[in-house]
PDB file of C-alpha atoms in Angstrom:
ATOM      1  CA  UNK A   3      -3.128  21.371   6.839  1.00 76.00           C
ATOM      2  CA  UNK A   4      -5.485  22.698   9.553  1.00 74.00           C
ATOM      3  CA  UNK A   5      -6.750  26.386   8.774  1.00 92.00           C
ATOM      4  CA  UNK A   6      -8.479  29.126  10.385  1.00 97.00           C
ATOM      5  CA  UNK A   7      -9.926  32.267   8.158  1.00 97.00           C
ATOM      6  CA  UNK A   8     -11.434  35.203   9.522  1.00 98.00           C
ATOM      7  CA  UNK A   9     -13.210  37.738   7.713  1.00 97.00           C
ATOM      8  CA  UNK A  10     -13.618  40.576   7.362  1.00 97.00           C
ATOM      9  CA  UNK A  11      -9.839  42.013   8.469  1.00 97.00           C
ATOM     10  CA  UNK A  12     -11.786  45.006   9.848  1.00 98.00           C
ATOM     11  CA  UNK A  13     -15.032  46.083  10.146  1.00 98.00           C
ATOM     12  CA  UNK A  14     -16.316  49.912  11.047  1.00 98.00           C
ATOM     13  CA  UNK A  15     -20.195  50.320  12.223  1.00 97.00           C
ATOM     14  CA  UNK A  16     -22.030  52.851  13.706  1.00 98.00           C
ATOM     15  CA  UNK A  17     -23.275  52.384  16.993  1.00 98.00           C
ATOM     16  CA  UNK A  18     -26.496  50.327  16.797  1.00 97.00           C
ATOM     17  CA  UNK A  19     -25.687  49.034  13.373  1.00 97.00           C
ATOM     18  CA  UNK A  20     -25.941  45.414  13.667  1.00 98.00           C
ATOM     19  CA  UNK A  21     -23.290  42.565  11.544  1.00 98.00           C
ATOM     20  CA  UNK A  22     -21.573  39.227  11.191  1.00 98.00           C
ATOM     21  CA  UNK A  23     -18.148  38.025  11.765  1.00 98.00           C
ATOM     22  CA  UNK A  24     -17.211  35.007  10.046  1.00 98.00           C
ATOM     23  CA  UNK A  25     -14.505  32.396  10.930  1.00 98.00           C
ATOM     24  CA  UNK A  26     -14.099  29.632   8.414  1.00 98.00           C
ATOM     25  CA  UNK A  27     -12.079  26.462   9.502  1.00 96.00           C
ATOM     26  CA  UNK A  28     -10.649  23.404   8.153  1.00 94.00           C
ATOM     27  CA  UNK A  29      -9.454  20.474  10.636  1.00 90.00           C
ATOM     28  CA  UNK A  30      -9.529  16.897  10.551  1.00 87.00           C
ATOM     29  CA  UNK A  31     -11.893  16.442  13.722  1.00 90.00           C
ATOM     30  CA  UNK A  32     -13.143  19.507  15.788  1.00 93.00           C
ATOM     31  CA  UNK A  33     -13.225  19.286  19.422  1.00 94.00           C
ATOM     32  CA  UNK A  34     -14.338  22.607  19.780  1.00 95.00           C
ATOM     33  CA  UNK A  35     -14.454  26.378  18.415  1.00 97.00           C
ATOM     34  CA  UNK A  36     -13.673  29.502  20.529  1.00 97.00           C
ATOM     35  CA  UNK A  37     -14.234  32.826  20.201  1.00 98.00           C
ATOM     36  CA  UNK A  38     -11.991  35.345  22.240  1.00 98.00           C
ATOM     37  CA  UNK A  39     -12.016  39.199  22.225  1.00 98.00           C
ATOM     38  CA  UNK A  40      -8.410  41.270  22.467  1.00 98.00           C
ATOM     39  CA  UNK A  41      -7.882  44.620  23.759  1.00 97.00           C
ATOM     40  CA  UNK A  42      -5.000  46.267  22.716  1.00 95.00           C
ATOM     41  CA  UNK A  43      -2.105  45.568  25.044  1.00 94.00           C
ATOM     42  CA  UNK A  44      -4.266  42.594  26.528  1.00 96.00           C
ATOM     43  CA  UNK A  45      -4.398  38.668  26.365  1.00 97.00           C
ATOM     44  CA  UNK A  46      -7.314  37.360  24.687  1.00 98.00           C
ATOM     45  CA  UNK A  47     -10.748  37.078  26.839  1.00 98.00           C
ATOM     46  CA  UNK A  48     -12.702  33.831  26.504  1.00 97.00           C
ATOM     47  CA  UNK A  49     -16.059  34.549  24.945  1.00 98.00           C
ATOM     48  CA  UNK A  50     -17.528  31.310  23.851  1.00 96.00           C
ATOM     49  CA  UNK A  51     -16.978  27.791  23.301  1.00 97.00           C
ATOM     50  CA  UNK A  52     -19.062  25.611  20.375  1.00 97.00           C
ATOM     51  CA  UNK A  53     -18.701  22.025  19.972  1.00 95.00           C
ATOM     52  CA  UNK A  54     -21.283  20.863  17.317  1.00 94.00           C
ATOM     53  CA  UNK A  55     -22.820  21.912  14.383  1.00 95.00           C
ATOM     54  CA  UNK A  56     -25.898  23.835  15.120  1.00 96.00           C
ATOM     55  CA  UNK A  57     -24.935  25.014  18.561  1.00 97.00           C
ATOM     56  CA  UNK A  58     -25.553  28.435  19.395  1.00 98.00           C
ATOM     57  CA  UNK A  59     -24.607  30.414  22.334  1.00 98.00           C
ATOM     58  CA  UNK A  60     -25.368  34.170  23.356  1.00 97.00           C
ATOM     59  CA  UNK A  61     -23.889  36.733  25.746  1.00 95.00           C
ATOM     60  CA  UNK A  62     -25.080  40.376  25.777  1.00 96.00           C
ATOM     61  CA  UNK A  63     -24.967  41.747  22.427  1.00 97.00           C
ATOM     62  CA  UNK A  64     -22.928  38.759  21.096  1.00 98.00           C
ATOM     63  CA  UNK A  65     -24.375  35.431  19.646  1.00 98.00           C
ATOM     64  CA  UNK A  66     -21.951  33.027  18.262  1.00 98.00           C
ATOM     65  CA  UNK A  67     -23.261  30.032  15.594  1.00 98.00           C
ATOM     66  CA  UNK A  68     -21.398  26.917  14.299  1.00 97.00           C
ATOM     67  CA  UNK A  69     -21.806  25.016  11.130  1.00 94.00           C
ATOM     68  CA  UNK A  70     -19.373  21.951   9.896  1.00 91.00           C
ATOM     69  CA  UNK A  71     -17.237  24.728   7.983  1.00 94.00           C
ATOM     70  CA  UNK A  72     -17.544  28.164   9.740  1.00 97.00           C
ATOM     71  CA  UNK A  73     -18.705  29.988  12.804  1.00 98.00           C
ATOM     72  CA  UNK A  74     -20.444  33.195  12.986  1.00 98.00           C
ATOM     73  CA  UNK A  75     -20.248  35.789  15.656  1.00 98.00           C
ATOM     74  CA  UNK A  76     -23.359  38.195  15.096  1.00 98.00           C
ATOM     75  CA  UNK A  77     -23.387  41.337  16.907  1.00 98.00           C
ATOM     76  CA  UNK A  78     -26.761  43.432  17.955  1.00 98.00           C
ATOM     77  CA  UNK A  79     -27.042  46.816  18.481  1.00 98.00           C
ATOM     78  CA  UNK A  80     -23.285  47.280  19.162  1.00 98.00           C
ATOM     79  CA  UNK A  81     -21.567  50.015  21.529  1.00 98.00           C
ATOM     80  CA  UNK A  82     -18.340  51.476  21.436  1.00 98.00           C
ATOM     81  CA  UNK A  83     -17.146  49.301  24.163  1.00 97.00           C
ATOM     82  CA  UNK A  84     -17.491  46.381  21.762  1.00 98.00           C
ATOM     83  CA  UNK A  85     -14.853  47.746  19.876  1.00 98.00           C
ATOM     84  CA  UNK A  86     -11.968  45.400  19.981  1.00 98.00           C
ATOM     85  CA  UNK A  87     -10.147  42.573  17.919  1.00 98.00           C
ATOM     86  CA  UNK A  88     -12.276  39.553  17.710  1.00 98.00           C
ATOM     87  CA  UNK A  89     -10.270  36.076  17.341  1.00 98.00           C
ATOM     88  CA  UNK A  90     -11.275  32.669  16.668  1.00 98.00           C
ATOM     89  CA  UNK A  91      -9.543  29.454  17.452  1.00 97.00           C
ATOM     90  CA  UNK A  92     -10.051  26.028  16.691  1.00 96.00           C
ATOM     91  CA  UNK A  93      -8.951  22.977  18.984  1.00 94.00           C
ATOM     92  CA  UNK A  94      -8.596  19.311  17.081  1.00 92.00           C
ATOM     93  CA  UNK A  95      -9.581  16.346  18.588  1.00 91.00           C
ATOM     94  CA  UNK A  96      -6.270  14.855  18.251  1.00 87.00           C
ATOM     95  CA  UNK A  97      -4.457  17.586  20.451  1.00 87.00           C
ATOM     96  CA  UNK A  98      -5.170  20.369  22.627  1.00 91.00           C
ATOM     97  CA  UNK A  99      -3.500  23.369  21.078  1.00 90.00           C
ATOM     98  CA  UNK A 100      -5.328  26.223  19.450  1.00 92.00           C
ATOM     99  CA  UNK A 101      -5.283  27.196  16.119  1.00 95.00           C
ATOM    100  CA  UNK A 102      -6.072  30.750  15.452  1.00 97.00           C
ATOM    101  CA  UNK A 103      -7.262  32.835  12.935  1.00 97.00           C
ATOM    102  CA  UNK A 104      -5.822  36.274  12.320  1.00 96.00           C
ATOM    103  CA  UNK A 105      -8.718  38.190  13.866  1.00 97.00           C
ATOM    104  CA  UNK A 106     -11.548  40.780  13.100  1.00 98.00           C
ATOM    105  CA  UNK A 107     -10.671  44.251  14.071  1.00 98.00           C
ATOM    106  CA  UNK A 108     -14.207  45.632  15.111  1.00 98.00           C
ATOM    107  CA  UNK A 109     -14.608  49.467  15.513  1.00 98.00           C
ATOM    108  CA  UNK A 110     -17.942  50.863  16.779  1.00 98.00           C
ATOM    109  CA  UNK A 111     -18.322  54.714  16.193  1.00 97.00           C
ATOM    110  CA  UNK A 112     -20.655  56.445  18.473  1.00 95.00           C
TER     111      UNK A 112
ATOM    112  CA  UNK B  13     -10.277  35.200  42.108  1.00 54.00           C
ATOM    113  CA  UNK B  14      -6.634  35.816  40.636  1.00 83.00           C
ATOM    114  CA  UNK B  15      -6.328  35.262  36.956  1.00 95.00           C
ATOM    115  CA  UNK B  16      -3.286  34.283  34.996  1.00 98.00           C
ATOM    116  CA  UNK B  17      -0.225  36.476  35.713  1.00 98.00           C
ATOM    117  CA  UNK B  18       2.896  36.954  33.604  1.00 98.00           C
ATOM    118  CA  UNK B  19       6.346  38.695  34.385  1.00 97.00           C
ATOM    119  CA  UNK B  20       8.037  40.833  33.029  1.00 98.00           C
ATOM    120  CA  UNK B  21       5.591  42.698  30.970  1.00 98.00           C
ATOM    121  CA  UNK B  22       7.894  44.113  28.765  1.00 98.00           C
ATOM    122  CA  UNK B  23      11.369  43.025  28.085  1.00 98.00           C
ATOM    123  CA  UNK B  24      13.914  44.371  25.944  1.00 98.00           C
ATOM    124  CA  UNK B  25      16.973  42.436  25.083  1.00 98.00           C
ATOM    125  CA  UNK B  26      20.294  42.785  22.901  1.00 98.00           C
ATOM    126  CA  UNK B  27      20.502  40.299  20.493  1.00 98.00           C
ATOM    127  CA  UNK B  28      22.397  37.251  21.592  1.00 98.00           C
ATOM    128  CA  UNK B  29      21.234  37.612  25.216  1.00 98.00           C
ATOM    129  CA  UNK B  30      19.040  35.076  27.085  1.00 98.00           C
ATOM    130  CA  UNK B  31      15.915  35.946  28.433  1.00 98.00           C
ATOM    131  CA  UNK B  32      13.272  34.369  30.869  1.00 98.00           C
ATOM    132  CA  UNK B  33       9.508  34.865  30.731  1.00 98.00           C
ATOM    133  CA  UNK B  34       7.297  33.842  33.752  1.00 98.00           C
ATOM    134  CA  UNK B  35       3.838  32.648  34.079  1.00 98.00           C
ATOM    135  CA  UNK B  36       1.785  32.221  37.025  1.00 98.00           C
ATOM    136  CA  UNK B  37      -1.406  30.262  35.984  1.00 98.00           C
ATOM    137  CA  UNK B  38      -4.799  30.193  37.735  1.00 97.00           C
ATOM    138  CA  UNK B  39      -4.723  28.148  40.841  1.00 95.00           C
ATOM    139  CA  UNK B  40      -5.821  24.547  40.617  1.00 94.00           C
ATOM    140  CA  UNK B  41      -5.609  24.521  36.526  1.00 96.00           C
ATOM    141  CA  UNK B  42      -3.817  21.413  35.363  1.00 96.00           C
ATOM    142  CA  UNK B  43      -2.987  22.560  32.081  1.00 97.00           C
ATOM    143  CA  UNK B  44      -0.949  25.560  30.609  1.00 97.00           C
ATOM    144  CA  UNK B  45       0.085  26.640  27.494  1.00 97.00           C
ATOM    145  CA  UNK B  46       2.533  28.895  25.570  1.00 98.00           C
ATOM    146  CA  UNK B  47       1.627  30.843  22.513  1.00 98.00           C
ATOM    147  CA  UNK B  48       3.709  33.722  20.417  1.00 98.00           C
ATOM    148  CA  UNK B  49       1.759  36.381  18.832  1.00 98.00           C
ATOM    149  CA  UNK B  50       2.982  38.828  16.255  1.00 96.00           C
ATOM    150  CA  UNK B  51       1.698  42.328  15.583  1.00 93.00           C
ATOM    151  CA  UNK B  52      -1.667  42.188  13.733  1.00 91.00           C
ATOM    152  CA  UNK B  53      -1.883  38.323  13.887  1.00 94.00           C
ATOM    153  CA  UNK B  54      -3.452  35.749  16.105  1.00 96.00           C
ATOM    154  CA  UNK B  55      -1.518  33.803  18.611  1.00 97.00           C
ATOM    155  CA  UNK B  56       0.619  30.841  17.657  1.00 97.00           C
ATOM    156  CA  UNK B  57       0.990  27.656  19.712  1.00 96.00           C
ATOM    157  CA  UNK B  58       4.394  27.017  21.424  1.00 98.00           C
ATOM    158  CA  UNK B  59       4.009  24.268  23.824  1.00 98.00           C
ATOM    159  CA  UNK B  60       1.812  22.838  26.253  1.00 96.00           C
ATOM    160  CA  UNK B  61       2.273  21.249  29.644  1.00 97.00           C
ATOM    161  CA  UNK B  62      -0.078  19.014  31.988  1.00 97.00           C
ATOM    162  CA  UNK B  63       0.691  19.465  35.295  1.00 97.00           C
ATOM    163  CA  UNK B  64       4.558  19.117  35.094  1.00 97.00           C
ATOM    164  CA  UNK B  65       4.863  17.108  32.139  1.00 97.00           C
ATOM    165  CA  UNK B  66       5.450  18.754  28.685  1.00 97.00           C
ATOM    166  CA  UNK B  67       3.338  17.010  26.502  1.00 96.00           C
ATOM    167  CA  UNK B  68       3.431  18.835  23.202  1.00 95.00           C
ATOM    168  CA  UNK B  69       6.226  20.765  22.211  1.00 95.00           C
ATOM    169  CA  UNK B  70       5.803  21.001  18.532  1.00 95.00           C
ATOM    170  CA  UNK B  71       5.442  24.770  18.131  1.00 96.00           C
ATOM    171  CA  UNK B  72       8.672  25.830  19.724  1.00 97.00           C
ATOM    172  CA  UNK B  73      10.629  27.549  16.468  1.00 96.00           C
ATOM    173  CA  UNK B  74      13.983  26.270  17.370  1.00 95.00           C
ATOM    174  CA  UNK B  75      16.138  24.541  20.014  1.00 96.00           C
ATOM    175  CA  UNK B  76      16.831  27.836  21.569  1.00 98.00           C
ATOM    176  CA  UNK B  77      13.662  27.898  23.060  1.00 98.00           C
ATOM    177  CA  UNK B  78      12.870  26.075  26.227  1.00 97.00           C
ATOM    178  CA  UNK B  79       9.834  25.507  28.521  1.00 98.00           C
ATOM    179  CA  UNK B  80       9.484  24.022  31.984  1.00 98.00           C
ATOM    180  CA  UNK B  81       6.999  23.429  34.620  1.00 98.00           C
ATOM    181  CA  UNK B  82       8.737  21.956  37.534  1.00 96.00           C
ATOM    182  CA  UNK B  83       6.252  21.952  40.196  1.00 95.00           C
ATOM    183  CA  UNK B  84       3.256  21.887  38.011  1.00 93.00           C
ATOM    184  CA  UNK B  85       2.042  25.424  38.609  1.00 95.00           C
ATOM    185  CA  UNK B  86       4.343  28.148  37.521  1.00 98.00           C
ATOM    186  CA  UNK B  87       5.992  27.970  34.241  1.00 98.00           C
ATOM    187  CA  UNK B  88       9.155  29.723  32.687  1.00 98.00           C
ATOM    188  CA  UNK B  89       9.771  30.181  28.779  1.00 98.00           C
ATOM    189  CA  UNK B  90      13.457  30.729  28.232  1.00 98.00           C
ATOM    190  CA  UNK B  91      14.914  32.110  24.920  1.00 98.00           C
ATOM    191  CA  UNK B  92      18.696  31.778  24.296  1.00 98.00           C
ATOM    192  CA  UNK B  93      20.473  33.527  22.237  1.00 98.00           C
ATOM    193  CA  UNK B  94      17.554  35.699  21.086  1.00 98.00           C
ATOM    194  CA  UNK B  95      17.535  37.145  17.698  1.00 97.00           C
ATOM    195  CA  UNK B  96      15.173  39.950  16.343  1.00 97.00           C
ATOM    196  CA  UNK B  97      12.897  37.691  14.950  1.00 96.00           C
ATOM    197  CA  UNK B  98      11.932  36.692  18.235  1.00 98.00           C
ATOM    198  CA  UNK B  99      10.416  39.874  19.085  1.00 98.00           C
ATOM    199  CA  UNK B 100       6.711  39.154  19.680  1.00 98.00           C
ATOM    200  CA  UNK B 101       4.359  39.045  22.538  1.00 98.00           C
ATOM    201  CA  UNK B 102       4.326  35.818  24.510  1.00 98.00           C
ATOM    202  CA  UNK B 103       1.180  34.819  25.998  1.00 98.00           C
ATOM    203  CA  UNK B 104       0.624  32.239  28.606  1.00 98.00           C
ATOM    204  CA  UNK B 105      -2.988  30.447  29.327  1.00 98.00           C
ATOM    205  CA  UNK B 106      -4.402  27.717  31.675  1.00 97.00           C
ATOM    206  CA  UNK B 107      -7.206  25.515  31.905  1.00 96.00           C
ATOM    207  CA  UNK B 108      -8.411  23.276  34.101  1.00 95.00           C
ATOM    208  CA  UNK B 109      -8.682  20.448  31.789  1.00 90.00           C
ATOM    209  CA  UNK B 110      -6.861  20.613  28.737  1.00 87.00           C
ATOM    210  CA  UNK B 111      -9.750  20.685  26.405  1.00 88.00           C
ATOM    211  CA  UNK B 112     -11.626  23.335  28.526  1.00 92.00           C
ATOM    212  CA  UNK B 113     -11.616  27.072  27.622  1.00 94.00           C
ATOM    213  CA  UNK B 114      -7.862  28.538  28.104  1.00 96.00           C
ATOM    214  CA  UNK B 115      -7.601  31.721  30.271  1.00 97.00           C
ATOM    215  CA  UNK B 116      -4.798  33.989  29.013  1.00 98.00           C
ATOM    216  CA  UNK B 117      -2.605  36.403  31.097  1.00 98.00           C
ATOM    217  CA  UNK B 118      -1.890  39.825  29.558  1.00 98.00           C
ATOM    218  CA  UNK B 119       1.396  38.629  27.934  1.00 98.00           C
ATOM    219  CA  UNK B 120       5.150  39.608  27.875  1.00 98.00           C
ATOM    220  CA  UNK B 121       6.264  42.044  24.957  1.00 98.00           C
ATOM    221  CA  UNK B 122       9.551  41.156  23.875  1.00 98.00           C
ATOM    222  CA  UNK B 123      11.845  43.302  21.548  1.00 98.00           C
ATOM    223  CA  UNK B 124      15.354  42.226  20.605  1.00 98.00           C
ATOM    224  CA  UNK B 125      17.614  45.125  19.393  1.00 96.00           C
TER     225      UNK B 125
END
């Protein structure tokens, strides 16, 4: 059965304290892995798509990486406005639905 | 440009009532998806359209759930005889092609009393 597991469930950091969020997955064939950010009361906001092991993408203070079994979202020198829930989802080769993890709630304290 | 819009944003229904949730996707997007999100959880897939064709409805939890996209743009998710376990946020997403990144609307929060 396809599964996506995110860790930790919650992470509190001081402003400027870098860290990483983990997304491990098991799928029969990966079409793509997606990272989203979700703020309270809003829909998920697209961040990155990764397609193959070894691929990396960056956007401002965020960098996403992919291996055959997991993805990391690295956050460098975070600011309070980076506080949100970060969701990871995978899309199988055989269909187009996204299979989601439960998310990591990130809190950045000033 | 305009993003995905959903209406209503909030809906309160009495158990047993029928509800209809609307999604306006980004103009030109061929694919449209519906997801259900429980509090503190990631979204769960419900159904997928390519233009007006419903190609995957494997995630619909029961035959009380029905979705349509008759003209290949606006979509409606209908829930008949609502139950308390239907309480959740219902998210709509669209993408240009099915394998592209999906863009989400703000969701409709359904509360069944």
